[in-house]
Short mmCIF file of C-alpha atoms and ligand atoms in Angstrom, two decimals:
data_model
loop_
_atom_site.label_atom_id
_atom_site.label_comp_id
_atom_site.label_asym_id
_atom_site.label_seq_id
_atom_site.Cartn_x
_atom_site.Cartn_y
_atom_site.Cartn_z
CA MET A 12 16.29 -3.87 92.11
CA GLU A 13 17.99 -1.57 89.64
CA LYS A 14 19.13 2.02 89.98
CA LEU A 15 20.43 4.68 87.63
CA VAL A 16 23.82 6.18 88.38
CA ILE A 17 24.37 9.53 86.71
CA SER A 18 27.52 11.63 86.61
CA GLY A 19 26.28 15.12 85.90
CA GLY A 20 27.69 18.07 84.06
CA ASP A 21 27.71 17.14 80.36
CA PRO A 22 25.55 19.11 77.92
CA LEU A 23 23.50 16.70 75.79
CA HIS A 24 24.05 16.69 72.02
CA GLY A 25 22.64 14.70 69.14
CA THR A 26 19.43 13.06 68.05
CA VAL A 27 16.95 11.04 70.07
CA TYR A 28 13.96 9.07 68.77
CA VAL A 29 10.65 9.26 70.61
CA SER A 30 8.76 6.01 71.26
CA GLY A 31 5.04 5.49 70.83
CA SER A 32 2.75 7.03 73.42
CA LYS A 33 2.10 4.97 76.54
CA ASN A 34 -1.05 6.88 77.39
CA ALA A 35 -2.42 6.50 73.86
CA ALA A 36 -1.52 2.81 73.65
CA LEU A 37 -3.12 1.74 76.96
CA PRO A 38 -6.76 2.67 76.19
CA ILE A 39 -6.31 1.58 72.57
CA ILE A 40 -5.24 -1.89 73.72
CA ALA A 41 -8.30 -1.94 76.02
CA ALA A 42 -10.50 -0.94 73.06
CA THR A 43 -9.60 -4.17 71.24
CA LEU A 44 -12.03 -5.84 73.70
CA LEU A 45 -14.85 -4.26 71.69
CA THR A 46 -14.56 -6.72 68.82
CA ALA A 47 -14.14 -10.48 68.35
CA GLU A 48 -11.98 -9.80 65.29
CA PRO A 49 -8.18 -9.48 65.33
CA CYS A 50 -6.59 -6.06 65.85
CA VAL A 51 -3.02 -4.94 65.28
CA ILE A 52 -1.51 -2.04 67.20
CA ARG A 53 1.83 -0.66 66.07
CA GLY A 54 4.27 1.78 67.60
CA VAL A 55 3.64 0.35 71.07
CA PRO A 56 6.47 1.15 73.50
CA ASP A 57 8.07 -1.68 75.45
CA LEU A 58 7.12 -0.57 78.96
CA SER A 59 6.01 -2.30 82.12
CA ASP A 60 2.58 -0.59 82.01
CA ILE A 61 2.00 -2.05 78.55
CA LYS A 62 2.99 -5.48 79.86
CA PHE A 63 0.48 -5.10 82.74
CA MET A 64 -2.30 -4.26 80.28
CA CYS A 65 -1.41 -7.28 78.11
CA ASP A 66 -1.36 -9.50 81.24
CA ILE A 67 -4.85 -8.34 82.20
CA LEU A 68 -6.19 -9.04 78.71
CA ARG A 69 -4.64 -12.52 78.82
CA TRP A 70 -6.32 -13.09 82.17
CA LEU A 71 -9.58 -12.13 80.44
CA SER A 72 -8.92 -15.03 77.99
CA VAL A 73 -7.91 -12.68 75.21
CA GLU A 74 -5.21 -13.81 72.80
CA VAL A 75 -2.36 -11.30 72.93
CA LYS A 76 0.90 -11.47 71.01
CA HIS A 77 3.39 -8.79 71.98
CA HIS A 78 6.26 -8.43 69.51
CA LYS A 79 8.31 -6.18 71.73
CA ARG A 80 11.21 -5.50 69.37
CA ASP A 81 8.86 -4.40 66.59
CA GLY A 82 6.52 -2.48 68.88
CA VAL A 83 3.56 -4.50 67.63
CA ILE A 84 0.69 -6.02 69.60
CA GLU A 85 -1.77 -8.41 68.01
CA VAL A 86 -4.96 -8.95 69.96
CA GLN A 87 -8.02 -11.09 69.45
CA ALA A 88 -10.78 -10.96 72.04
CA ALA A 89 -12.97 -13.78 70.72
CA HIS A 90 -14.71 -14.57 74.03
CA PRO A 91 -13.47 -12.21 76.73
CA LEU A 92 -14.25 -12.83 80.39
CA SER A 93 -15.92 -10.05 82.34
CA VAL A 94 -13.97 -9.91 85.62
CA ALA A 95 -10.71 -7.96 86.07
CA PRO A 96 -9.28 -8.86 89.51
CA TYR A 97 -7.58 -6.64 92.08
CA GLU A 98 -4.25 -8.53 91.89
CA LEU A 99 -3.77 -7.31 88.32
CA VAL A 100 -5.73 -4.04 88.26
CA ARG A 101 -3.93 -2.64 91.33
CA LYS A 102 -0.64 -2.60 89.42
CA MET A 103 -1.79 0.15 87.10
CA ARG A 104 -4.48 2.81 87.32
CA ALA A 105 -5.04 2.81 83.58
CA SER A 106 -6.71 -0.60 83.90
CA VAL A 107 -9.83 1.31 84.98
CA CYS A 108 -10.36 1.92 81.27
CA LEU A 109 -11.36 -1.75 80.87
CA LEU A 110 -14.75 -0.81 82.29
CA GLY A 111 -16.08 0.96 79.20
CA PRO A 112 -15.19 -1.68 76.59
CA LEU A 113 -16.21 -4.63 78.79
CA LEU A 114 -19.57 -3.03 79.55
CA GLY A 115 -20.09 -2.03 75.91
CA ARG A 116 -19.29 -5.50 74.58
CA LEU A 117 -20.62 -7.81 77.33
CA HIS A 118 -23.22 -5.60 79.08
CA ASN A 119 -21.92 -6.94 82.36
CA CYS A 120 -18.55 -6.61 84.03
CA LYS A 121 -16.74 -6.47 87.33
CA VAL A 122 -13.52 -4.48 87.48
CA SER A 123 -11.51 -3.94 90.63
CA LEU A 124 -11.15 -0.36 91.85
CA PRO A 125 -7.61 0.57 90.95
CA GLY A 126 -6.55 1.66 94.43
CA GLY A 127 -4.39 4.49 95.70
CA CYS A 128 -1.81 6.44 93.84
CA VAL A 129 1.11 8.56 95.01
CA ILE A 130 0.28 11.47 92.72
CA GLY A 131 -2.87 12.13 94.73
CA ASP A 132 -6.43 11.15 95.15
CA ARG A 133 -7.69 9.70 91.87
CA PRO A 134 -11.45 9.17 92.15
CA ILE A 135 -13.44 7.62 89.30
CA ASP A 136 -16.76 9.30 90.08
CA GLN A 137 -16.91 10.89 86.62
CA HIS A 138 -16.29 7.53 84.90
CA LEU A 139 -19.15 5.98 86.88
CA LYS A 140 -21.43 8.98 86.34
CA GLY A 141 -20.92 8.72 82.59
CA LEU A 142 -21.65 4.99 82.47
CA LYS A 143 -24.79 5.46 84.58
CA ARG A 144 -25.97 8.21 82.22
CA LEU A 145 -25.72 5.64 79.41
CA GLY A 146 -28.16 3.49 81.36
CA ALA A 147 -25.85 1.12 83.22
CA GLU A 148 -26.56 0.02 86.77
CA VAL A 149 -23.31 0.64 88.57
CA LYS A 150 -22.44 -0.26 92.13
CA VAL A 151 -19.21 -0.35 94.04
CA GLN A 152 -18.97 -3.31 96.38
CA ASN A 153 -16.09 -5.15 98.06
CA GLY A 154 -13.56 -3.09 96.15
CA TYR A 155 -15.06 -3.82 92.75
CA VAL A 156 -17.09 -1.79 90.29
CA HIS A 157 -20.01 -3.93 89.10
CA ALA A 158 -21.67 -2.54 85.97
CA ARG A 159 -24.48 -4.10 83.99
CA CYS A 160 -27.17 -3.10 81.56
CA ASP A 161 -29.70 -4.63 79.17
CA GLU A 162 -28.50 -2.14 76.62
CA LEU A 163 -26.69 1.17 76.68
CA VAL A 164 -28.58 4.17 75.32
CA GLY A 165 -26.91 7.32 74.04
CA THR A 166 -27.65 10.64 75.74
CA ASP A 167 -26.08 14.02 76.59
CA ILE A 168 -23.39 13.76 79.26
CA PHE A 169 -21.36 16.46 80.99
CA MET A 170 -17.95 15.07 82.01
CA GLY A 171 -16.29 17.96 83.85
CA GLY A 172 -15.26 17.20 87.41
CA ARG A 173 -13.61 19.37 90.07
CA PHE A 174 -10.42 19.52 88.06
CA GLY A 175 -11.95 19.84 84.61
CA SER A 176 -12.16 17.08 82.05
CA THR A 177 -10.97 13.54 82.74
CA VAL A 178 -8.79 11.72 80.20
CA LEU A 179 -9.47 8.08 81.07
CA GLY A 180 -13.06 8.94 82.07
CA THR A 181 -13.64 10.28 78.56
CA ALA A 182 -11.92 7.21 77.09
CA ASN A 183 -14.14 4.88 79.14
CA LEU A 184 -17.28 6.64 78.09
CA MET A 185 -16.29 6.69 74.42
CA MET A 186 -15.62 2.95 74.50
CA ALA A 187 -18.99 2.24 76.11
CA ALA A 188 -20.90 4.65 73.86
CA VAL A 189 -19.62 3.31 70.51
CA LEU A 190 -21.91 0.27 70.86
CA ALA A 191 -24.82 2.12 72.54
CA GLN A 192 -28.19 2.67 70.90
CA GLY A 193 -28.50 6.17 69.47
CA THR A 194 -26.22 9.16 69.85
CA THR A 195 -24.11 10.18 72.84
CA ARG A 196 -22.94 13.75 73.16
CA ILE A 197 -20.08 14.27 75.63
CA GLU A 198 -19.62 17.82 76.83
CA SER A 199 -16.41 18.87 78.58
CA ALA A 200 -14.74 15.85 76.98
CA ALA A 201 -10.99 15.61 77.46
CA CYS A 202 -9.29 16.80 74.26
CA GLU A 203 -5.82 15.34 74.84
CA PRO A 204 -4.12 13.95 71.68
CA GLU A 205 -4.38 10.46 73.24
CA ILE A 206 -8.19 10.77 73.18
CA GLU A 207 -8.09 11.82 69.54
CA ASP A 208 -5.87 8.82 68.80
CA LEU A 209 -8.32 6.50 70.55
CA ALA A 210 -11.14 7.98 68.45
CA ILE A 211 -9.14 7.37 65.26
CA PHE A 212 -8.65 3.72 66.24
CA LEU A 213 -12.32 3.27 67.19
CA ASN A 214 -13.40 4.87 63.91
CA HIS A 215 -11.09 2.44 62.05
CA MET A 216 -13.05 -0.28 63.86
CA GLY A 217 -16.26 1.13 62.44
CA ALA A 218 -17.32 3.50 65.23
CA LYS A 219 -18.87 6.86 64.37
CA ILE A 220 -17.16 9.47 66.52
CA ARG A 221 -17.06 13.14 65.64
CA GLY A 222 -15.40 16.02 67.46
CA ALA A 223 -12.64 14.06 69.24
CA GLY A 224 -9.89 16.51 70.15
CA SER A 225 -12.46 19.16 71.08
CA HIS A 226 -14.56 19.57 74.21
CA ILE A 227 -17.72 18.34 72.52
CA MET A 228 -17.78 14.86 71.09
CA GLU A 229 -20.64 13.05 69.37
CA ILE A 230 -20.78 9.30 69.15
CA GLU A 231 -23.39 7.58 67.04
CA GLY A 232 -23.73 4.04 68.31
CA VAL A 233 -23.23 1.15 65.86
CA GLU A 234 -24.33 -2.52 66.01
CA ALA A 235 -20.83 -4.03 66.03
CA LEU A 236 -17.19 -3.16 65.49
CA GLN A 237 -14.63 -4.95 63.37
CA GLY A 238 -10.91 -5.59 63.72
CA ALA A 239 -8.54 -2.77 62.78
CA GLU A 240 -4.89 -1.77 62.53
CA HIS A 241 -3.46 1.36 64.02
CA THR A 242 -0.16 3.07 64.79
CA VAL A 243 -0.15 5.03 68.02
CA ILE A 244 1.05 8.63 68.14
CA PRO A 245 4.53 9.49 69.42
CA ASP A 246 4.76 10.03 73.18
CA ARG A 247 4.49 13.78 73.73
CA ILE A 248 5.61 13.52 77.36
CA GLU A 249 8.69 11.47 76.52
CA ALA A 250 9.45 14.05 73.81
CA GLY A 251 8.90 16.89 76.29
CA THR A 252 11.20 15.19 78.79
CA PHE A 253 14.05 15.03 76.25
CA MET A 254 13.39 18.68 75.36
CA ALA A 255 13.70 19.46 79.05
CA ALA A 256 16.92 17.38 79.21
CA ALA A 257 18.42 19.50 76.41
CA ALA A 258 17.32 22.68 78.19
CA ILE A 259 18.59 21.82 81.66
CA SER A 260 21.95 20.52 80.42
CA GLY A 261 22.63 23.49 78.14
CA GLY A 262 22.69 21.18 75.13
CA ASP A 263 21.47 20.89 71.55
CA VAL A 264 19.14 17.97 70.88
CA GLU A 265 16.98 16.99 67.93
CA VAL A 266 13.93 15.14 69.24
CA LYS A 267 12.76 13.02 66.31
CA GLY A 268 9.11 12.13 66.27
CA ALA A 269 8.13 15.01 68.57
CA ARG A 270 4.93 16.53 67.24
CA ALA A 271 5.07 20.28 67.75
CA GLU A 272 1.26 20.54 67.66
CA HIS A 273 1.03 18.23 70.70
CA LEU A 274 3.69 20.15 72.63
CA HIS A 275 2.75 23.76 72.10
CA ALA A 276 2.43 24.66 75.80
CA VAL A 277 5.78 23.00 76.53
CA TRP A 278 7.83 24.69 73.82
CA ASP A 279 6.14 27.98 74.51
CA LYS A 280 7.22 27.76 78.16
CA LEU A 281 10.73 26.64 77.23
CA GLU A 282 11.06 29.60 74.86
CA GLU A 283 9.86 31.92 77.61
CA ALA A 284 12.63 30.45 79.76
CA GLY A 285 15.21 31.38 77.11
CA VAL A 286 15.54 28.06 75.29
CA THR A 287 15.65 28.02 71.48
CA VAL A 288 13.08 25.64 70.02
CA GLU A 289 12.99 24.93 66.29
CA ARG A 290 9.98 23.15 64.91
CA ASN A 291 10.78 20.95 61.94
CA ASN A 292 8.56 18.51 60.16
CA GLY A 293 8.34 15.51 62.49
CA SER A 294 11.00 16.66 64.91
CA MET A 295 11.94 19.46 67.28
CA ARG A 296 15.41 20.83 67.92
CA VAL A 297 16.03 22.28 71.34
CA ARG A 298 19.10 24.39 72.11
CA SER A 299 20.15 26.11 75.25
CA ASN A 300 23.32 27.95 76.18
CA GLY A 301 22.47 27.41 79.82
CA ASP A 302 21.41 31.04 80.28
CA LEU A 303 17.84 30.45 81.50
CA LYS A 304 15.15 32.71 82.98
CA ALA A 305 12.71 31.79 85.74
CA VAL A 306 9.15 31.24 84.52
CA ASP A 307 5.88 30.51 86.28
CA VAL A 308 3.95 27.42 85.22
CA ILE A 309 0.33 26.40 85.77
CA THR A 310 -0.67 22.90 84.75
CA MET A 311 -4.03 22.44 83.05
CA PRO A 312 -5.82 19.89 80.94
CA TYR A 313 -4.77 19.94 77.26
CA PRO A 314 -3.95 22.22 75.49
CA GLY A 315 -2.63 23.76 78.72
CA PHE A 316 0.76 22.90 80.21
CA PRO A 317 0.66 19.14 80.96
CA THR A 318 0.78 17.93 84.55
CA ASP A 319 2.96 15.10 83.23
CA MET A 320 5.67 17.69 82.45
CA GLN A 321 5.39 19.62 85.71
CA ALA A 322 8.11 17.79 87.64
CA GLN A 323 10.54 18.04 84.71
CA MET A 324 9.91 21.79 84.36
CA SER A 325 10.41 22.16 88.11
CA ALA A 326 13.79 20.41 87.74
CA ILE A 327 14.86 23.02 85.18
CA MET A 328 13.77 25.83 87.47
CA THR A 329 15.84 24.51 90.40
CA VAL A 330 19.01 25.61 88.55
CA THR A 331 17.58 28.74 86.91
CA PRO A 332 18.31 32.09 88.58
CA GLY A 333 15.29 33.79 90.14
CA ILE A 334 12.02 32.53 91.60
CA SER A 335 9.53 30.42 89.77
CA VAL A 336 6.04 29.45 90.92
CA ILE A 337 4.83 26.08 89.65
CA THR A 338 1.12 25.50 90.27
CA GLU A 339 -0.71 22.17 89.88
CA LYS A 340 -4.30 22.47 88.75
CA VAL A 341 -4.74 18.85 87.68
CA PHE A 342 -3.28 16.80 90.56
CA PRO A 343 -2.87 19.36 93.37
CA GLY A 344 -0.58 17.13 95.45
CA ARG A 345 1.76 15.98 92.69
CA PHE A 346 5.01 17.20 94.25
CA MET A 347 6.77 14.04 95.43
CA HIS A 348 9.90 15.09 93.54
CA VAL A 349 10.32 18.16 95.74
CA SER A 350 11.79 16.55 98.86
CA GLU A 351 14.14 14.36 96.82
CA MET A 352 15.33 17.38 94.83
CA GLY A 353 16.09 18.98 98.19
CA ARG A 354 18.60 16.16 98.70
CA LEU A 355 20.39 17.41 95.59
CA GLY A 356 20.50 20.94 97.00
CA ALA A 357 17.42 22.41 95.30
CA ASP A 358 15.55 25.17 97.14
CA VAL A 359 11.84 24.44 96.76
CA ALA A 360 9.02 25.26 99.19
CA LEU A 361 5.48 23.96 98.89
CA GLU A 362 2.55 26.35 99.37
CA GLY A 363 -0.71 24.49 98.89
CA SER A 364 -0.76 23.28 95.30
CA SER A 365 2.20 25.46 94.29
CA ALA A 366 5.93 24.92 94.48
CA ILE A 367 8.03 28.03 94.96
CA VAL A 368 11.36 27.27 93.35
CA LYS A 369 14.35 29.48 94.09
CA GLY A 370 17.05 28.79 91.55
CA VAL A 371 20.39 27.75 93.08
CA ASP A 372 23.87 28.04 91.55
CA GLY A 373 24.23 24.30 91.24
CA LEU A 374 22.99 20.92 92.46
CA SER A 375 25.21 18.27 93.98
CA GLY A 376 24.78 14.56 93.40
CA ALA A 377 23.24 12.33 96.08
CA PRO A 378 21.23 9.12 96.35
CA VAL A 379 17.54 9.84 95.70
CA MET A 380 14.39 7.75 95.58
CA ALA A 381 12.02 7.65 92.62
CA SER A 382 8.39 7.77 93.81
CA ASP A 383 6.37 7.92 90.60
CA LEU A 384 6.97 8.07 86.90
CA ARG A 385 7.34 11.79 86.24
CA ALA A 386 8.98 12.53 89.60
CA SER A 387 11.65 9.98 88.64
CA ALA A 388 12.14 11.60 85.24
CA ALA A 389 12.65 14.94 86.99
CA LEU A 390 15.27 13.39 89.29
CA VAL A 391 17.11 12.00 86.27
CA LEU A 392 17.10 15.48 84.71
CA ALA A 393 18.41 17.00 87.92
CA GLY A 394 21.10 14.30 88.03
CA LEU A 395 22.26 15.35 84.54
CA VAL A 396 23.37 18.73 85.89
CA ALA A 397 24.25 17.86 89.47
CA ASP A 398 27.90 18.00 90.38
CA GLY A 399 29.22 14.49 91.05
CA GLU A 400 27.20 11.28 91.17
CA THR A 401 23.44 10.97 91.56
CA GLU A 402 21.87 7.58 92.22
CA VAL A 403 18.21 7.31 91.32
CA ASN A 404 16.77 4.31 93.17
CA ARG A 405 13.55 2.36 92.50
CA ILE A 406 13.73 3.04 88.80
CA TYR A 407 10.93 0.63 88.01
CA HIS A 408 8.89 3.83 88.20
CA VAL A 409 10.87 5.30 85.29
CA ASP A 410 10.55 2.05 83.34
CA ARG A 411 6.75 2.30 83.53
CA GLY A 412 6.81 5.21 81.09
CA TYR A 413 10.20 5.66 79.42
CA GLU A 414 11.57 3.08 77.01
CA GLU A 415 15.33 2.65 77.55
CA ILE A 416 15.75 6.14 79.01
CA ASP A 417 19.32 5.35 80.07
CA LYS A 418 20.31 4.14 76.60
CA LYS A 419 18.70 7.13 74.89
CA LEU A 420 20.41 9.59 77.24
CA ARG A 421 23.77 7.82 76.79
CA GLN A 422 23.41 8.24 73.03
CA LEU A 423 23.12 11.98 73.70
CA GLY A 424 26.37 11.96 75.66
CA ALA A 425 25.08 11.61 79.21
CA ARG A 426 27.09 9.52 81.63
CA ILE A 427 24.33 7.31 82.97
CA GLU A 428 24.42 3.63 83.89
CA ARG A 429 21.80 1.14 84.98
CA VAL A 430 23.16 -0.83 87.89
CA SER A 431 21.66 -3.84 89.68
CA GLU A 432 21.74 -3.47 93.45
N1 EPU B 516 -10.85 13.15 88.47
C1 EPU B 516 -11.98 13.18 89.24
N2 EPU B 516 -12.95 12.25 89.00
C2 EPU B 516 -12.83 11.31 88.04
C3 EPU B 516 -11.67 11.28 87.26
C4 EPU B 516 -10.68 12.23 87.49
O1 EPU B 516 -12.13 14.03 90.12
O2 EPU B 516 -13.74 10.48 87.88
C5 EPU B 516 -9.81 14.15 88.71
C6 EPU B 516 -8.45 13.52 89.03
O3 EPU B 516 -8.36 13.20 90.40
C7 EPU B 516 -7.51 14.63 88.60
C8 EPU B 516 -8.20 15.21 87.38
O4 EPU B 516 -9.57 14.84 87.51
O5 EPU B 516 -7.43 15.60 89.62
C9 EPU B 516 -7.68 14.74 86.04
O6 EPU B 516 -7.56 13.33 86.05
P1 EPU B 516 -7.73 12.44 84.75
O7 EPU B 516 -8.91 11.56 84.93
O8 EPU B 516 -7.70 13.30 83.52
O9 EPU B 516 -6.42 11.54 84.81
P2 EPU B 516 -6.32 10.06 84.28
O10 EPU B 516 -7.16 9.93 83.10
O11 EPU B 516 -6.53 9.11 85.40
C10 EPU B 516 -4.37 10.42 82.58
C11 EPU B 516 -2.97 9.96 82.41
C12 EPU B 516 -2.08 10.57 83.47
C13 EPU B 516 -2.17 12.09 83.34
C14 EPU B 516 -3.63 12.54 83.45
C15 EPU B 516 -3.84 14.02 83.24
C16 EPU B 516 -3.17 7.76 81.42
C17 EPU B 516 -2.97 6.31 81.55
N3 EPU B 516 -2.90 8.50 82.49
O12 EPU B 516 -4.78 9.98 83.88
O13 EPU B 516 -0.76 10.17 83.17
O14 EPU B 516 -1.41 12.70 84.36
O15 EPU B 516 -4.43 11.84 82.48
O16 EPU B 516 -3.36 14.40 82.00
O17 EPU B 516 -3.52 8.25 80.36
C18 EPU B 516 1.50 9.72 83.61
O18 EPU B 516 1.62 9.33 82.44
O19 EPU B 516 2.50 9.92 84.36
C19 EPU B 516 0.16 9.96 84.14
C20 EPU B 516 -0.09 9.99 85.45
#
């Protein structure tokens, strides 16, 4: 197993390039199941989650060529199988978004329930509700979702659950509805940029989707889809994490590829905290003199402050004078980073779905354990400012969502090494 060893204290300076979006690429790769023709996806980051998705497609007898160095995936799903087994699906929750395309294309599929997740309970009731509303018979048996239909028929569907819209639920429904008879209207659709990117890809394939990126989406079903090429959007959460790294370290970093329009809530919050954020065409420059102010944060579905940036923002607040209240409205229990940050000397108390962060004068390095992707990113950020050496263990969590994070941070002047245990 590998770990990251960070010697904190250096402000980051320079330019960093953002990779393609993991959360856009995953459903887009799944969407290639909707056609027998070849598809080419560009800008795909080299991450373990992407590898898992490619492995599942290969298991489904799909031809997948992953040119990792070029960030290109070529896929041809000539005759896909219909069963996605637990052994593969359990490795990654995003594999639940195979349901929509398999059902749309084959009218019959069996996909393992993805299983538990450390960031909280992640039910798929809304996914299943949506597919049933399209006319599928859906049952959950022996740990698998079985879905079948003679044909899918478009209708009006409300997709808001207890925590608002669902990103992969919307993606699943879109991918099933593109080949349904008639028109599907999704209300309370997720409007994350990754959903808009999926719609762009599906429309390149010949789908007729309008309104993606808003809460109301209309999908006019078509007979068949064709192969298409697409370049995925830059990863807004990776970009936000480097912005946070500049802020916490008191540095000056140009984040190339960061799309300001996808990061509005993040730069707004950073500015409120006293960070200077310049928006340039195709990049963002983030400067901080280390003189930060405590801010309160509430996570929400897009365009609200992203839950995937909550842990990183909490890391900044641990070393910011004053008290900050960080509230989770998307995954109420997503605070695994809190106890590990305590090991670095942070003063954070949990109150229901809020973290009360009292800024301390400084953190001190210690061994910590990564528990999920964004919690690990937050620990890396904390390590950048902690006095002495911080060891972040179990970094396969980081590698699920950040391409070469250690190399990119080193290029910005951080002292960070990947070490095999
Ligand atoms: N929810 C339900 N029922 C459902 C589906 C979701 O109650 O059927 C609840 C969830 O439990 C959660 C909320 O709705 O409380 C929102 O969940 P959502 O379905 O939007 O999450 P997701 O689609 O499973 C994606 C990202 C996550 C990101 C969330 C929220 C991918 C592969 N994953 O998950 O990304 O946190 O949207 O923006 O796109 C990450 O990258 O670290 C990550 C966890």
